[in-house]
Each structure stands twice: as C-alpha cells, then as structure tokens.
Short mmCIF file of C-alpha atoms (C1' of nucleotides) in Angstrom, two decimals:
data_model
loop_
_atom_site.label_atom_id
_atom_site.label_comp_id
_atom_site.label_asym_id
_atom_site.label_seq_id
_atom_site.Cartn_x
_atom_site.Cartn_y
_atom_site.Cartn_z
CA UNK A 1 4.22 -1.59 -13.65
CA UNK A 2 7.20 -3.57 -14.72
CA UNK A 3 7.35 -7.29 -14.35
CA UNK A 4 8.00 -8.58 -10.84
CA UNK A 5 10.61 -11.27 -10.40
CA UNK A 6 8.60 -12.72 -7.50
CA UNK A 7 4.96 -12.99 -8.68
CA UNK A 8 3.72 -14.06 -5.21
CA UNK A 9 4.38 -10.50 -4.11
CA UNK A 10 2.03 -9.22 -6.79
CA UNK A 11 -0.58 -11.79 -5.78
CA UNK A 12 -0.20 -10.67 -2.18
CA UNK A 13 -0.66 -7.02 -3.15
CA UNK A 14 -3.81 -7.82 -5.11
CA UNK A 15 -5.29 -9.85 -2.25
CA UNK A 16 -4.55 -7.21 0.36
CA UNK A 17 -6.18 -4.49 -1.71
CA UNK A 18 -9.13 -6.74 -2.61
CA UNK A 19 -9.73 -7.60 1.05
CA UNK A 20 -9.64 -3.95 2.01
CA UNK A 21 -12.11 -3.00 -0.71
CA UNK A 22 -14.45 -5.98 -0.16
CA UNK A 23 -14.70 -5.15 3.53
CA UNK A 24 -15.05 -1.43 2.88
CA UNK A 25 -17.62 -1.55 0.09
CA UNK A 26 -18.86 -5.13 -0.14
CA UNK A 27 -18.29 -7.67 -2.89
CA UNK A 28 -20.81 -6.37 -5.43
CA UNK A 29 -19.79 -2.73 -5.04
CA UNK A 30 -16.12 -3.42 -5.56
CA UNK A 31 -15.09 -3.47 -9.22
CA UNK A 32 -11.89 -4.82 -10.71
CA UNK A 33 -11.26 -1.27 -11.87
CA UNK A 34 -11.42 -0.16 -8.21
CA UNK A 35 -8.63 -2.57 -7.40
CA UNK A 36 -6.56 -1.40 -10.37
CA UNK A 37 -6.96 2.22 -9.29
CA UNK A 38 -5.61 1.38 -5.84
CA UNK A 39 -2.80 -0.85 -7.07
CA UNK A 40 -0.65 1.90 -8.58
CA UNK A 41 0.03 1.02 -12.18
CA UNK A 42 -0.92 -2.64 -12.11
CA UNK A 43 -3.21 -3.52 -14.99
CA UNK A 44 -6.36 -5.56 -15.48
CA UNK A 45 -4.38 -8.09 -17.48
CA UNK A 46 -2.10 -8.62 -14.48
CA UNK A 47 -5.02 -9.36 -12.18
CA UNK A 48 -6.58 -11.78 -14.66
CA UNK A 49 -3.22 -13.42 -15.14
CA UNK A 50 -3.13 -14.39 -11.47
CA UNK A 51 -6.86 -14.98 -10.90
CA UNK A 52 -9.33 -16.36 -13.37
CA UNK A 53 -12.34 -14.44 -12.05
CA UNK A 54 -13.54 -11.94 -9.45
CA UNK A 55 -15.16 -14.88 -7.66
CA UNK A 56 -11.76 -16.58 -7.39
CA UNK A 57 -10.34 -13.42 -5.81
CA UNK A 58 -13.20 -13.52 -3.30
CA UNK A 59 -12.45 -17.12 -2.41
CA UNK A 60 -8.75 -16.37 -2.02
CA UNK A 61 -9.58 -13.46 0.29
CA UNK A 62 -11.85 -15.71 2.37
CA UNK A 63 -9.10 -18.30 2.64
CA UNK A 64 -6.62 -15.59 3.66
CA UNK A 65 -8.91 -14.34 6.43
CA UNK A 66 -9.59 -17.91 7.53
CA UNK A 67 -5.88 -18.75 7.65
CA UNK A 68 -5.21 -15.70 9.80
CA UNK A 69 -7.87 -16.76 12.31
CA UNK A 70 -6.59 -20.31 12.41
CA UNK A 71 -3.30 -19.15 13.86
CA UNK A 72 -5.16 -17.90 16.95
CA UNK A 73 -7.41 -20.95 17.08
CA UNK A 74 -4.40 -23.27 17.01
CA UNK A 75 -2.80 -21.41 19.90
CA UNK A 76 -5.94 -21.78 22.01
CA UNK A 77 -6.53 -25.43 21.16
CA UNK A 78 -2.92 -26.48 21.73
CA UNK A 79 -2.39 -24.49 24.93
CA UNK A 80 -1.00 -26.96 27.48
CA UNK A 81 -1.79 -24.81 30.51
CA UNK A 82 -5.60 -25.03 30.20
CA UNK A 83 -8.01 -27.93 30.48
CA UNK A 84 -10.90 -28.47 28.06
CA UNK A 85 -13.39 -26.39 30.02
CA UNK A 86 -11.01 -23.45 30.27
CA UNK A 87 -10.12 -23.66 26.59
CA UNK A 88 -13.77 -23.61 25.59
CA UNK A 89 -14.26 -20.54 27.72
CA UNK A 90 -11.27 -18.84 26.10
CA UNK A 91 -12.66 -19.74 22.70
CA UNK A 92 -16.06 -18.20 23.47
CA UNK A 93 -14.45 -15.12 24.93
CA UNK A 94 -12.21 -14.66 21.89
CA UNK A 95 -15.24 -13.93 19.73
CA UNK A 96 -15.71 -10.54 21.35
CA UNK A 97 -12.64 -9.63 23.39
CA UNK A 98 -10.14 -9.53 20.55
CA UNK A 99 -12.40 -7.19 18.59
CA UNK A 100 -12.51 -4.64 21.36
CA UNK A 101 -11.11 -2.03 19.07
CA UNK A 102 -13.62 -0.31 16.88
CA UNK A 103 -11.86 -1.03 13.59
CA UNK A 104 -12.35 -4.77 13.99
CA UNK A 105 -16.00 -4.30 14.98
CA UNK A 106 -16.54 -2.16 11.87
CA UNK A 107 -14.87 -4.79 9.73
CA UNK A 108 -16.97 -7.61 11.16
CA UNK A 109 -20.08 -5.52 10.63
CA UNK A 110 -19.25 -4.98 6.97
CA UNK A 111 -18.59 -8.69 6.52
CA UNK A 112 -21.84 -9.67 8.22
CA UNK A 113 -23.88 -7.27 6.15
CA UNK A 114 -22.66 -8.84 2.93
CA UNK A 115 -24.64 -12.06 2.39
CA UNK A 116 -21.76 -13.58 0.44
CA UNK A 117 -19.32 -13.16 3.33
CA UNK A 118 -21.88 -14.16 5.92
CA UNK A 119 -22.68 -17.44 4.21
CA UNK A 120 -18.99 -18.16 3.86
CA UNK A 121 -18.56 -17.48 7.58
CA UNK A 122 -21.40 -19.82 8.55
CA UNK A 123 -20.21 -22.61 6.25
CA UNK A 124 -16.63 -22.31 7.46
CA UNK A 125 -17.72 -22.47 11.07
CA UNK A 126 -19.41 -25.83 10.37
CA UNK A 127 -16.67 -27.23 8.14
CA UNK A 128 -13.57 -26.01 9.96
CA UNK A 129 -14.17 -24.42 13.35
CA UNK A 130 -16.52 -27.09 14.74
CA UNK A 131 -14.71 -30.28 13.62
CA UNK A 132 -11.11 -29.05 14.09
CA UNK A 133 -11.40 -26.77 17.09
CA UNK A 134 -14.60 -26.74 19.19
CA UNK A 135 -15.28 -30.48 19.07
CA UNK A 136 -11.67 -31.51 19.88
CA UNK A 137 -11.66 -29.07 22.79
CA UNK A 138 -14.91 -30.49 24.13
CA UNK A 139 -13.57 -34.03 23.71
CA UNK A 140 -10.49 -33.00 25.65
CA UNK A 141 -12.79 -31.65 28.33
CA UNK A 142 -14.60 -34.98 28.45
CA UNK A 143 -11.28 -36.83 28.82
CA UNK A 144 -9.93 -34.57 31.57
CA UNK A 145 -13.30 -34.56 33.32
CA UNK A 146 -13.98 -30.83 33.05
CA UNK A 147 -16.91 -31.22 30.62
CA UNK A 148 -19.75 -33.77 30.68
CA UNK A 149 -21.69 -34.59 27.53
CA UNK A 150 -22.55 -37.54 25.30
CA UNK A 151 -22.81 -35.34 22.21
CA UNK A 152 -19.55 -33.41 21.69
CA UNK A 153 -20.16 -32.87 17.96
CA UNK A 154 -23.76 -31.75 18.31
CA UNK A 155 -23.02 -29.55 21.30
CA UNK A 156 -20.29 -27.82 19.28
CA UNK A 157 -22.65 -27.20 16.40
CA UNK A 158 -25.38 -25.76 18.59
CA UNK A 159 -22.93 -23.57 20.48
CA UNK A 160 -21.39 -22.14 17.29
CA UNK A 161 -24.79 -21.63 15.68
CA UNK A 162 -26.21 -19.71 18.61
CA UNK A 163 -23.08 -17.62 19.08
CA UNK A 164 -22.64 -16.87 15.38
CA UNK A 165 -26.24 -16.33 14.39
CA UNK A 166 -28.79 -15.95 17.17
CA UNK A 167 -26.77 -13.88 19.59
CA UNK A 168 -24.90 -11.98 16.87
CA UNK A 169 -25.88 -8.28 17.10
CA UNK A 170 -24.80 -7.80 13.48
CA UNK A 171 -27.41 -10.24 12.19
CA UNK A 172 -30.24 -9.62 14.58
CA UNK A 173 -30.36 -6.05 15.90
CA UNK A 174 -31.15 -5.90 19.61
CA UNK A 175 -31.43 -3.34 22.36
CA UNK A 176 -29.31 -3.48 25.50
CA UNK A 177 -32.18 -4.89 27.54
CA UNK A 178 -32.84 -7.67 25.05
CA UNK A 179 -29.15 -8.52 24.89
CA UNK A 180 -28.96 -9.31 28.61
CA UNK A 181 -32.01 -11.56 28.48
CA UNK A 182 -30.62 -13.37 25.45
CA UNK A 183 -27.19 -14.03 26.86
CA UNK A 184 -28.64 -15.01 30.25
CA UNK A 185 -30.93 -17.47 28.54
CA UNK A 186 -28.01 -18.86 26.56
CA UNK A 187 -26.17 -19.39 29.84
CA UNK A 188 -29.20 -21.13 31.31
CA UNK A 189 -29.55 -23.28 28.17
CA UNK A 190 -25.91 -24.38 28.19
CA UNK A 191 -26.09 -25.09 31.92
CA UNK A 192 -29.22 -27.21 31.36
CA UNK A 193 -27.36 -29.45 28.94
CA UNK A 194 -24.37 -29.81 31.22
CA UNK A 195 -22.03 -26.93 30.35
CA UNK A 196 -22.06 -24.21 32.97
CA UNK A 197 -19.72 -21.90 31.12
CA UNK A 198 -21.27 -18.45 30.76
CA UNK A 199 -20.37 -16.78 34.05
CA UNK A 200 -21.16 -13.20 35.03
CA UNK A 201 -17.79 -11.99 33.75
CA UNK A 202 -18.37 -13.31 30.20
CA UNK A 203 -21.94 -12.03 30.20
CA UNK A 204 -20.89 -8.53 31.22
CA UNK A 205 -18.09 -8.47 28.66
CA UNK A 206 -20.44 -9.59 25.94
CA UNK A 207 -23.05 -6.95 26.80
CA UNK A 208 -20.35 -4.28 26.73
CA UNK A 209 -19.29 -5.50 23.31
CA UNK A 210 -22.86 -5.30 22.00
CA UNK A 211 -23.37 -1.86 23.47
CA UNK A 212 -20.21 -0.61 21.82
CA UNK A 213 -21.46 -2.04 18.55
CA UNK A 214 -24.83 -0.32 18.90
CA UNK A 215 -23.07 2.97 19.65
CA UNK A 216 -20.98 2.68 16.52
CA UNK A 217 -24.06 1.87 14.44
CA UNK A 218 -25.96 4.94 15.62
CA UNK A 219 -23.34 7.29 14.22
CA UNK B 1 -47.66 -5.74 -25.58
CA UNK B 2 -50.52 -3.29 -25.57
CA UNK B 3 -51.47 -1.34 -22.51
CA UNK B 4 -53.29 -3.33 -19.83
CA UNK B 5 -56.40 -1.79 -18.32
CA UNK B 6 -55.54 -3.47 -14.99
CA UNK B 7 -51.84 -2.79 -14.31
CA UNK B 8 -51.82 -5.02 -11.19
CA UNK B 9 -52.11 -7.94 -13.58
CA UNK B 10 -48.91 -6.88 -15.31
CA UNK B 11 -47.19 -6.47 -11.95
CA UNK B 12 -48.39 -9.94 -10.97
CA UNK B 13 -47.04 -11.43 -14.21
CA UNK B 14 -43.66 -9.79 -13.69
CA UNK B 15 -43.42 -10.99 -10.08
CA UNK B 16 -44.42 -14.54 -10.96
CA UNK B 17 -41.82 -14.76 -13.69
CA UNK B 18 -39.17 -13.08 -11.52
CA UNK B 19 -39.83 -15.50 -8.66
CA UNK B 20 -39.57 -18.46 -11.03
CA UNK B 21 -36.28 -17.24 -12.48
CA UNK B 22 -34.74 -16.17 -9.14
CA UNK B 23 -35.45 -19.59 -7.69
CA UNK B 24 -34.29 -21.39 -10.84
CA UNK B 25 -31.08 -19.48 -11.46
CA UNK B 26 -30.47 -17.30 -8.41
CA UNK B 27 -30.64 -13.53 -8.10
CA UNK B 28 -27.32 -12.63 -9.73
CA UNK B 29 -27.75 -15.00 -12.67
CA UNK B 30 -31.20 -13.70 -13.55
CA UNK B 31 -31.11 -10.65 -15.82
CA UNK B 32 -33.91 -8.23 -16.57
CA UNK B 33 -33.55 -9.39 -20.18
CA UNK B 34 -34.26 -12.95 -19.00
CA UNK B 35 -37.54 -11.78 -17.55
CA UNK B 36 -38.45 -9.87 -20.73
CA UNK B 37 -37.75 -12.96 -22.84
CA UNK B 38 -40.14 -15.00 -20.72
CA UNK B 39 -42.84 -12.34 -20.52
CA UNK B 40 -43.96 -12.53 -24.17
CA UNK B 41 -43.75 -9.07 -25.64
CA UNK B 42 -43.52 -7.06 -22.43
CA UNK B 43 -40.69 -4.54 -22.59
CA UNK B 44 -37.96 -3.31 -20.28
CA UNK B 45 -39.73 0.04 -20.00
CA UNK B 46 -42.78 -1.74 -18.65
CA UNK B 47 -40.78 -3.46 -15.93
CA UNK B 48 -39.05 -0.24 -14.94
CA UNK B 49 -42.35 1.54 -14.96
CA UNK B 50 -43.65 -0.75 -12.22
CA UNK B 51 -40.38 -1.31 -10.31
CA UNK B 52 -37.60 1.16 -9.85
CA UNK B 53 -34.79 -1.42 -9.68
CA UNK B 54 -33.96 -5.11 -9.84
CA UNK B 55 -33.44 -4.98 -6.07
CA UNK B 56 -37.01 -3.74 -5.65
CA UNK B 57 -38.27 -6.69 -7.68
CA UNK B 58 -36.30 -8.98 -5.37
CA UNK B 59 -37.87 -7.41 -2.30
CA UNK B 60 -41.34 -7.69 -3.82
CA UNK B 61 -40.73 -11.37 -4.58
CA UNK B 62 -39.57 -11.94 -0.99
CA UNK B 63 -42.67 -10.21 0.32
CA UNK B 64 -44.84 -12.31 -1.98
CA UNK B 65 -43.30 -15.55 -0.74
CA UNK B 66 -43.57 -14.31 2.84
CA UNK B 67 -47.23 -13.39 2.43
CA UNK B 68 -48.01 -16.83 1.04
CA UNK B 69 -46.43 -18.49 4.08
CA UNK B 70 -48.22 -16.17 6.48
CA UNK B 71 -51.57 -17.53 5.39
CA UNK B 72 -50.56 -20.94 6.73
CA UNK B 73 -48.96 -19.47 9.83
CA UNK B 74 -52.12 -17.54 10.66
CA UNK B 75 -54.21 -20.69 10.36
CA UNK B 76 -51.95 -22.55 12.76
CA UNK B 77 -51.69 -19.72 15.28
CA UNK B 78 -55.42 -18.98 15.33
CA UNK B 79 -56.59 -22.59 15.40
CA UNK B 80 -59.04 -22.87 18.33
CA UNK B 81 -58.87 -26.66 18.56
CA UNK B 82 -55.22 -26.83 19.71
CA UNK B 83 -53.49 -25.63 22.85
CA UNK B 84 -50.11 -23.85 22.77
CA UNK B 85 -48.04 -27.01 23.01
CA UNK B 86 -49.91 -28.67 20.15
CA UNK B 87 -49.69 -25.54 18.00
CA UNK B 88 -45.93 -25.34 18.51
CA UNK B 89 -45.65 -28.96 17.48
CA UNK B 90 -47.71 -28.30 14.35
CA UNK B 91 -45.52 -25.30 13.58
CA UNK B 92 -42.32 -27.35 13.84
CA UNK B 93 -43.82 -30.14 11.77
CA UNK B 94 -44.93 -27.74 9.05
CA UNK B 95 -41.33 -26.96 8.20
CA UNK B 96 -40.85 -30.36 6.60
CA UNK B 97 -44.22 -32.04 6.09
CA UNK B 98 -45.70 -29.50 3.70
CA UNK B 99 -42.65 -29.76 1.47
CA UNK B 100 -43.02 -33.49 1.08
CA UNK B 101 -43.23 -33.11 -2.64
CA UNK B 102 -39.92 -32.90 -4.43
CA UNK B 103 -40.65 -29.66 -6.25
CA UNK B 104 -40.90 -27.73 -2.97
CA UNK B 105 -37.72 -29.33 -1.66
CA UNK B 106 -35.90 -28.33 -4.84
CA UNK B 107 -37.25 -24.80 -4.53
CA UNK B 108 -36.17 -24.47 -0.91
CA UNK B 109 -32.75 -25.79 -1.85
CA UNK B 110 -32.35 -23.18 -4.57
CA UNK B 111 -33.39 -20.43 -2.18
CA UNK B 112 -31.01 -21.60 0.53
CA UNK B 113 -28.09 -21.74 -1.88
CA UNK B 114 -28.52 -18.08 -2.80
CA UNK B 115 -26.95 -15.98 -0.03
CA UNK B 116 -29.32 -13.11 -0.74
CA UNK B 117 -32.41 -15.25 -0.25
CA UNK B 118 -30.94 -17.06 2.74
CA UNK B 119 -30.17 -13.86 4.59
CA UNK B 120 -33.66 -12.60 3.85
CA UNK B 121 -35.07 -15.85 5.22
CA UNK B 122 -33.04 -15.58 8.44
CA UNK B 123 -33.90 -11.93 8.97
CA UNK B 124 -37.59 -12.52 8.31
CA UNK B 125 -37.68 -15.38 10.77
CA UNK B 126 -36.38 -13.02 13.48
CA UNK B 127 -38.51 -10.04 12.51
CA UNK B 128 -41.79 -11.74 11.63
CA UNK B 129 -41.98 -15.43 12.46
CA UNK B 130 -40.61 -15.19 16.00
CA UNK B 131 -42.47 -12.10 17.30
CA UNK B 132 -45.80 -12.70 15.52
CA UNK B 133 -46.08 -16.48 15.53
CA UNK B 134 -43.69 -18.57 17.61
CA UNK B 135 -43.58 -16.29 20.65
CA UNK B 136 -47.37 -15.77 20.83
CA UNK B 137 -47.89 -19.51 20.55
CA UNK B 138 -45.44 -20.15 23.37
CA UNK B 139 -47.11 -17.45 25.48
CA UNK B 140 -50.43 -19.12 24.83
CA UNK B 141 -48.86 -22.39 25.97
CA UNK B 142 -47.70 -20.69 29.16
CA UNK B 143 -51.23 -19.35 29.78
CA UNK B 144 -52.99 -22.66 29.17
CA UNK B 145 -50.33 -24.51 31.15
CA UNK B 146 -49.07 -26.72 28.33
CA UNK B 147 -45.61 -25.03 28.14
CA UNK B 148 -43.36 -23.92 31.03
CA UNK B 149 -40.69 -21.28 30.49
CA UNK B 150 -39.66 -17.86 31.78
CA UNK B 151 -38.16 -16.87 28.44
CA UNK B 152 -40.78 -17.16 25.66
CA UNK B 153 -39.02 -14.68 23.36
CA UNK B 154 -35.56 -16.18 23.76
CA UNK B 155 -36.84 -19.73 23.51
CA UNK B 156 -38.53 -18.84 20.22
CA UNK B 157 -35.34 -17.34 18.83
CA UNK B 158 -33.22 -20.33 19.78
CA UNK B 159 -35.77 -22.77 18.38
CA UNK B 160 -36.05 -20.97 15.05
CA UNK B 161 -32.29 -20.54 14.78
CA UNK B 162 -31.54 -24.19 15.35
CA UNK B 163 -34.33 -25.37 13.05
CA UNK B 164 -33.51 -22.90 10.28
CA UNK B 165 -29.75 -23.01 10.39
CA UNK B 166 -28.11 -25.76 12.41
CA UNK B 167 -30.43 -28.62 11.54
CA UNK B 168 -31.09 -27.43 8.01
CA UNK B 169 -29.67 -30.01 5.58
CA UNK B 170 -29.54 -27.34 2.87
CA UNK B 171 -27.07 -25.21 4.82
CA UNK B 172 -25.02 -27.86 6.54
CA UNK B 173 -24.76 -31.09 4.53
CA UNK B 174 -25.12 -34.19 6.73
CA UNK B 175 -25.28 -37.96 6.33
CA UNK B 176 -28.24 -39.98 7.56
CA UNK B 177 -26.36 -41.13 10.67
CA UNK B 178 -25.41 -37.59 11.64
CA UNK B 179 -28.98 -36.39 11.09
CA UNK B 180 -30.38 -38.76 13.72
CA UNK B 181 -27.81 -37.72 16.32
CA UNK B 182 -28.47 -34.06 15.60
CA UNK B 183 -32.23 -34.23 15.87
CA UNK B 184 -32.03 -36.46 18.95
CA UNK B 185 -29.73 -33.96 20.59
CA UNK B 186 -32.09 -31.14 19.67
CA UNK B 187 -34.89 -33.09 21.36
CA UNK B 188 -32.74 -33.57 24.44
CA UNK B 189 -31.80 -29.89 24.46
CA UNK B 190 -35.40 -28.69 24.21
CA UNK B 191 -36.44 -31.15 26.91
CA UNK B 192 -33.65 -29.86 29.17
CA UNK B 193 -35.02 -26.34 28.98
CA UNK B 194 -38.57 -27.42 29.63
CA UNK B 195 -40.10 -28.19 26.22
CA UNK B 196 -40.44 -31.90 25.60
CA UNK B 197 -41.73 -31.55 22.07
CA UNK B 198 -39.65 -33.64 19.65
CA UNK B 199 -41.24 -37.08 19.92
CA UNK B 200 -40.25 -40.16 17.95
CA UNK B 201 -42.85 -39.40 15.27
CA UNK B 202 -41.44 -35.95 14.49
CA UNK B 203 -37.88 -37.27 14.59
CA UNK B 204 -38.65 -40.07 12.13
CA UNK B 205 -40.50 -37.69 9.79
CA UNK B 206 -37.64 -35.25 9.86
CA UNK B 207 -35.06 -37.93 9.09
CA UNK B 208 -37.15 -39.10 6.15
CA UNK B 209 -37.31 -35.55 4.89
CA UNK B 210 -33.54 -35.19 5.07
CA UNK B 211 -32.98 -38.53 3.38
CA UNK B 212 -35.27 -37.54 0.54
CA UNK B 213 -33.33 -34.32 0.21
CA UNK B 214 -30.01 -36.15 0.09
CA UNK B 215 -31.38 -38.50 -2.57
CA UNK B 216 -32.46 -35.56 -4.69
CA UNK B 217 -29.07 -33.91 -4.28
CA UNK B 218 -27.16 -37.00 -5.42
CA UNK B 219 -28.84 -36.97 -8.81
"C1'" DC C 1 -56.39 16.82 -21.53
"C1'" DA C 2 -53.94 14.82 -17.87
"C1'" DA C 3 -52.24 10.69 -16.06
"C1'" DT C 4 -50.84 6.25 -16.88
"C1'" DA C 5 -48.95 2.00 -19.30
"C1'" DC C 6 -46.15 0.79 -22.01
"C1'" DA C 7 -42.12 0.69 -26.21
"C1'" DT C 8 -37.46 1.58 -27.83
"C1'" DA C 9 -33.20 3.45 -28.45
"C1'" DC C 10 -29.57 4.56 -25.79
"C1'" DC C 11 -25.89 5.11 -21.81
"C1'" DG C 12 -22.33 4.02 -18.49
"C1'" DT C 13 -20.27 0.32 -16.15
"C1'" DC C 14 -18.92 -4.00 -15.41
"C1'" DA C 15 -16.44 -8.73 -15.74
"C1'" DG C 16 -13.83 -10.89 -18.71
"C1'" DT C 17 -10.86 -11.61 -23.30
"C1'" DC C 18 -7.20 -11.34 -26.45
"C1'" DG C 19 -3.22 -10.17 -29.03
"C1'" DG C 20 0.87 -8.23 -27.97
"C1'" DT C 21 5.38 -7.03 -25.36
"C1'" DA C 22 8.91 -7.23 -22.15
"C1'" DT C 23 11.28 -9.91 -18.81
"C1'" DT C 24 12.95 -14.13 -16.86
"C1'" DA C 25 14.04 -19.12 -16.80
"C1'" DT C 26 15.84 -23.06 -19.39
"C1'" DA C 27 18.94 -25.38 -22.07
"C1'" DA C 28 21.89 -26.27 -25.88
"C1'" DG C 29 26.25 -25.31 -28.23
"C1'" DG C 30 30.77 -23.46 -28.29
"C1'" DC D 1 31.51 -21.12 -17.95
"C1'" DC D 2 29.55 -18.08 -21.04
"C1'" DT D 3 26.79 -17.07 -24.87
"C1'" DT D 4 22.64 -17.51 -27.40
"C1'" DA D 5 18.31 -19.43 -29.00
"C1'" DT D 6 13.86 -20.67 -27.16
"C1'" DA D 7 10.27 -21.23 -24.20
"C1'" DA D 8 7.61 -19.70 -20.37
"C1'" DT D 9 5.93 -16.24 -17.64
"C1'" DA D 10 4.39 -11.42 -16.01
"C1'" DC D 11 2.06 -7.93 -17.44
"C1'" DC D 12 -0.28 -4.31 -20.68
"C1'" DG D 13 -4.43 -2.11 -22.51
"C1'" DA D 14 -7.76 -1.90 -26.05
"C1'" DC D 15 -11.78 -4.25 -26.85
"C1'" DT D 16 -16.33 -6.98 -26.27
"C1'" DG D 17 -20.78 -8.31 -24.89
"C1'" DA D 18 -23.96 -8.17 -21.34
"C1'" DC D 19 -25.87 -5.95 -17.77
"C1'" DG D 20 -28.80 -2.48 -14.93
"C1'" DG D 21 -30.81 1.58 -15.63
"C1'" DT D 22 -32.62 6.04 -18.24
"C1'" DA D 23 -34.75 9.26 -21.51
"C1'" DT D 24 -37.95 10.12 -24.69
"C1'" DG D 25 -41.76 9.09 -27.24
"C1'" DT D 26 -46.54 7.10 -28.03
"C1'" DA D 27 -50.85 5.10 -27.38
"C1'" DT D 28 -54.56 4.30 -24.15
"C1'" DT D 29 -57.37 5.25 -20.30
"C1'" DG D 30 -59.94 8.14 -16.99
#
DNA sequence: CAATACATACCGTCAGTCGGTATTATAAGG
DNA sequence: CCTTATAATACCGACTGACGGTATGTATTG
C-alpha cells in the first residue's frame, strides 16, 4: 500500500482490525500476520512503525473501547433531568439494556473469556468508572437527598465489584433459577445498606438478559 | 537423564519447577526451555511425554496449588471444636494470617498479577471454595444457630467476591487510609445482612497485612 | 517382546528487527 | 514565489531467534 498522507487514518485502520480480531479470536490467537492479511496490502513494517509491540496495540484497543464507553457514561452522569438516585439506576440498567442485541452480548462474552481483557476491565472499573462516575453520582444523590450513605467511595466499589464479577453470567455460569436468587439477594443487600435500588423491573430485565446469554451459549 | 523407574517422581519434579517458574516469571514468560534448563538433564521429549501441552502443565500446577489449599480448608471445615460462626471467622482470617511471611505474600502477588492465574483463582473460588467450604460452613452456622440468613449460597458468593477481588490489595492498590475505610465498610455491610463477623481484631490484622504488602511493593 | 521413559533433531509459527525505498514536509537560495 | 537540496516520515519485506510442539529413535522396565 502506498504511503498515506494522513497516518492517523492508517493507525485507525489497524486499531479497528485489531479490535475485531482480538474480540473474535482472543489476544493470544490473533497474530500480527492475521492483521496484515485483513488490512489489504499493509505490511508488517507499517504496523511496527506505528506501534512498538503487539502489547501496545492491545493497550490502544483497550483505550479505544474505554473512550467509546465514556461518551455514554458522561451523558448519564451529566444529565440534568435526573437526580442521583435515578442516575445510579440508569447506570446499573445500562450494563445490560444496551447490550440487548446478540452481537454485543457475543462481544462481551469473548472479552470476558480472555483473561487479559477481563483483568483490564476490572482494573478500569476501579480506576475510572468508580472514581469518575459511580462515586460522583452517589455523592450527588447524597447532596440532593435521594441517597443516604456515609461511604460513597466504598459503596461504589462494592456495587461495581458485585455487578462486574459476582453477578456476571460470563464469569460465573448460572442457571435461571440461581440467577433470580442472586439478583434478589443483591437487591436485599443494597437495601440493607441504605440503597433500595433494584426494583422488580430491573430484576426482570436482568434475568431476561442472563437467559438470552445462556441461550446463545448453548448453541 | 536416564529413565526413572518411578515416573511420578519425574512428573513431580516437572510440576515443582513449573510452579516455581510460573510464579516467578508468569505463564507467558516461562518457556518449556526454561524448565528444561532448570531440570538438570531432563529433555523436552520427557516433558511432552508426561504432558501434552504447556497449557496442561499450567492446569496441573493450578490443581496442585488447589489441592494444597484444600488440606487446610478441610481441617477448618471439619473442626469439631468450632461452631459455624467461629469456622467462618477462621476461614476469613486464614486468607491473610497464614501468609504472614513475606515469601507467601510475594508469591500471591505474582499469581494475582498474571491474568491467567487470577482468573483461575476466581473461577476456583466459585466452583470449589464456595460450594464445598463456605456454604457448608454457613449452613452449619444456620443449623447451630450461630448464623442467621435465608441465602447461604448467595452470601458465600458475595463474601468470597468482596474478599478476593474488591478488598484484595493485589488487584486494587490502596493506601493505608483507604484500607481502613474499606474493611470497616465491609464489616458494616456484613453486619447489615445479618453476619456480624469482622471484629476489631480481624480488621487490625487485615490492615497490618495490607501495610506489609505495600511496604514490600515499594521496594 | 511389549510398553514405557526418555533423548534429539526437526518443524511451523510467531513477535519483532533491519536495511531499504518512496513520499512528504521543511527550508534555503535564486 | 518557485525551485531544489535535505531531512523526516510512511511503509516494504526479507530475515532472525525463540517458541510450542512433533517425529523418530533408543534404552529400560515389566
């Protein structure tokens, strides 16, 4: 391929293809040669001109995915029409209502089954999502009186951990019956520490989401 | 090396060396050649005679580590001198009082920093530790009246998740001040759902453990 | 003599390198 | 303002060393 006047476009092409392949086949099973084959004429030298290692490509892809999510997070956090309690609810719901189409579920599943991506996801939730989104929303809820707690930071961490890890069907496989007990218990737990936020609507939506995931896995 | 009359001894040697290297350098950075170099004369053919892949060696090492832990878990679970509540307390304590020597802390840290090992650890806690140890102990506590809950399974999962992931200094780096708030909140949370189990003694021990870990990390 | 426990040479694949080339940006001189 | 020399950049593609894994052979055990 001939030299591109705007190298960012080449970088963008590489990252898009890398993301697609990483999600499709996992980090280890995607080779640089794979990327070259899908990039129509672009050479190995080109890739290594823009990135110094496969690892650096991985990190750039993670950042790209993170940046895309942050657009939605910002919208939710800065929404003037909702109070803290409502925002937190929206935030929780967003974890499994956006991905109601099967493609996104499949993508998430691939990501979660790759330890490298999963660890990145967990770390990012503690380093970005909690301090810049969940905690500020809870603090807003404290200010406007819609949430009561003395531990906004810790509550955020626990909430994210349980949603991301414990209740995540992609990490811990569960049957439909177990799912209901788990999410009901989570509701009871949150209510016990002052946040009555998992209503029947959210619970039902979440169970539906898990069931859809289990269906997809069986095939 | 000449043929060994007792091949299990060769297998044991390989696994011991593999475990040492995996922990020291991580899974990806340990090569089969590394193992050969440390196994004094044993060849690649020997390794691949006993294991069909590097992945299989990894799984065997994980099983080995798991089996070693299970000995301690069995002792705690089957101890006739303690009731359910006391056993659960012992179980929680064991996570950070055994490893009071720096070598074990360093080992755990290495394991936690390798996504492959970490995922294995999380999965095993859900598939083995919860159903065969934590949940039975909590059920015993319900029977003998020392623990009150309607959700023994879910409570076990939440407990393990928060101990293993959220409060784990090796996953989520925290300062001494943050540690105290986190563990206090965890105590409050558990108390709110009916298990008043994190007393001042456990809290202080845990903080000491984290501080020691942070000291080791600074060097 | 059959099964097992190894040794060794070898293979394909991979991430990464390096010397080279073509294109663009920069800047000096007319 | 336009040319021209020079430097910087974008990219090529053959090559390297290391890796996981295999095939074949050999000595030892049962």
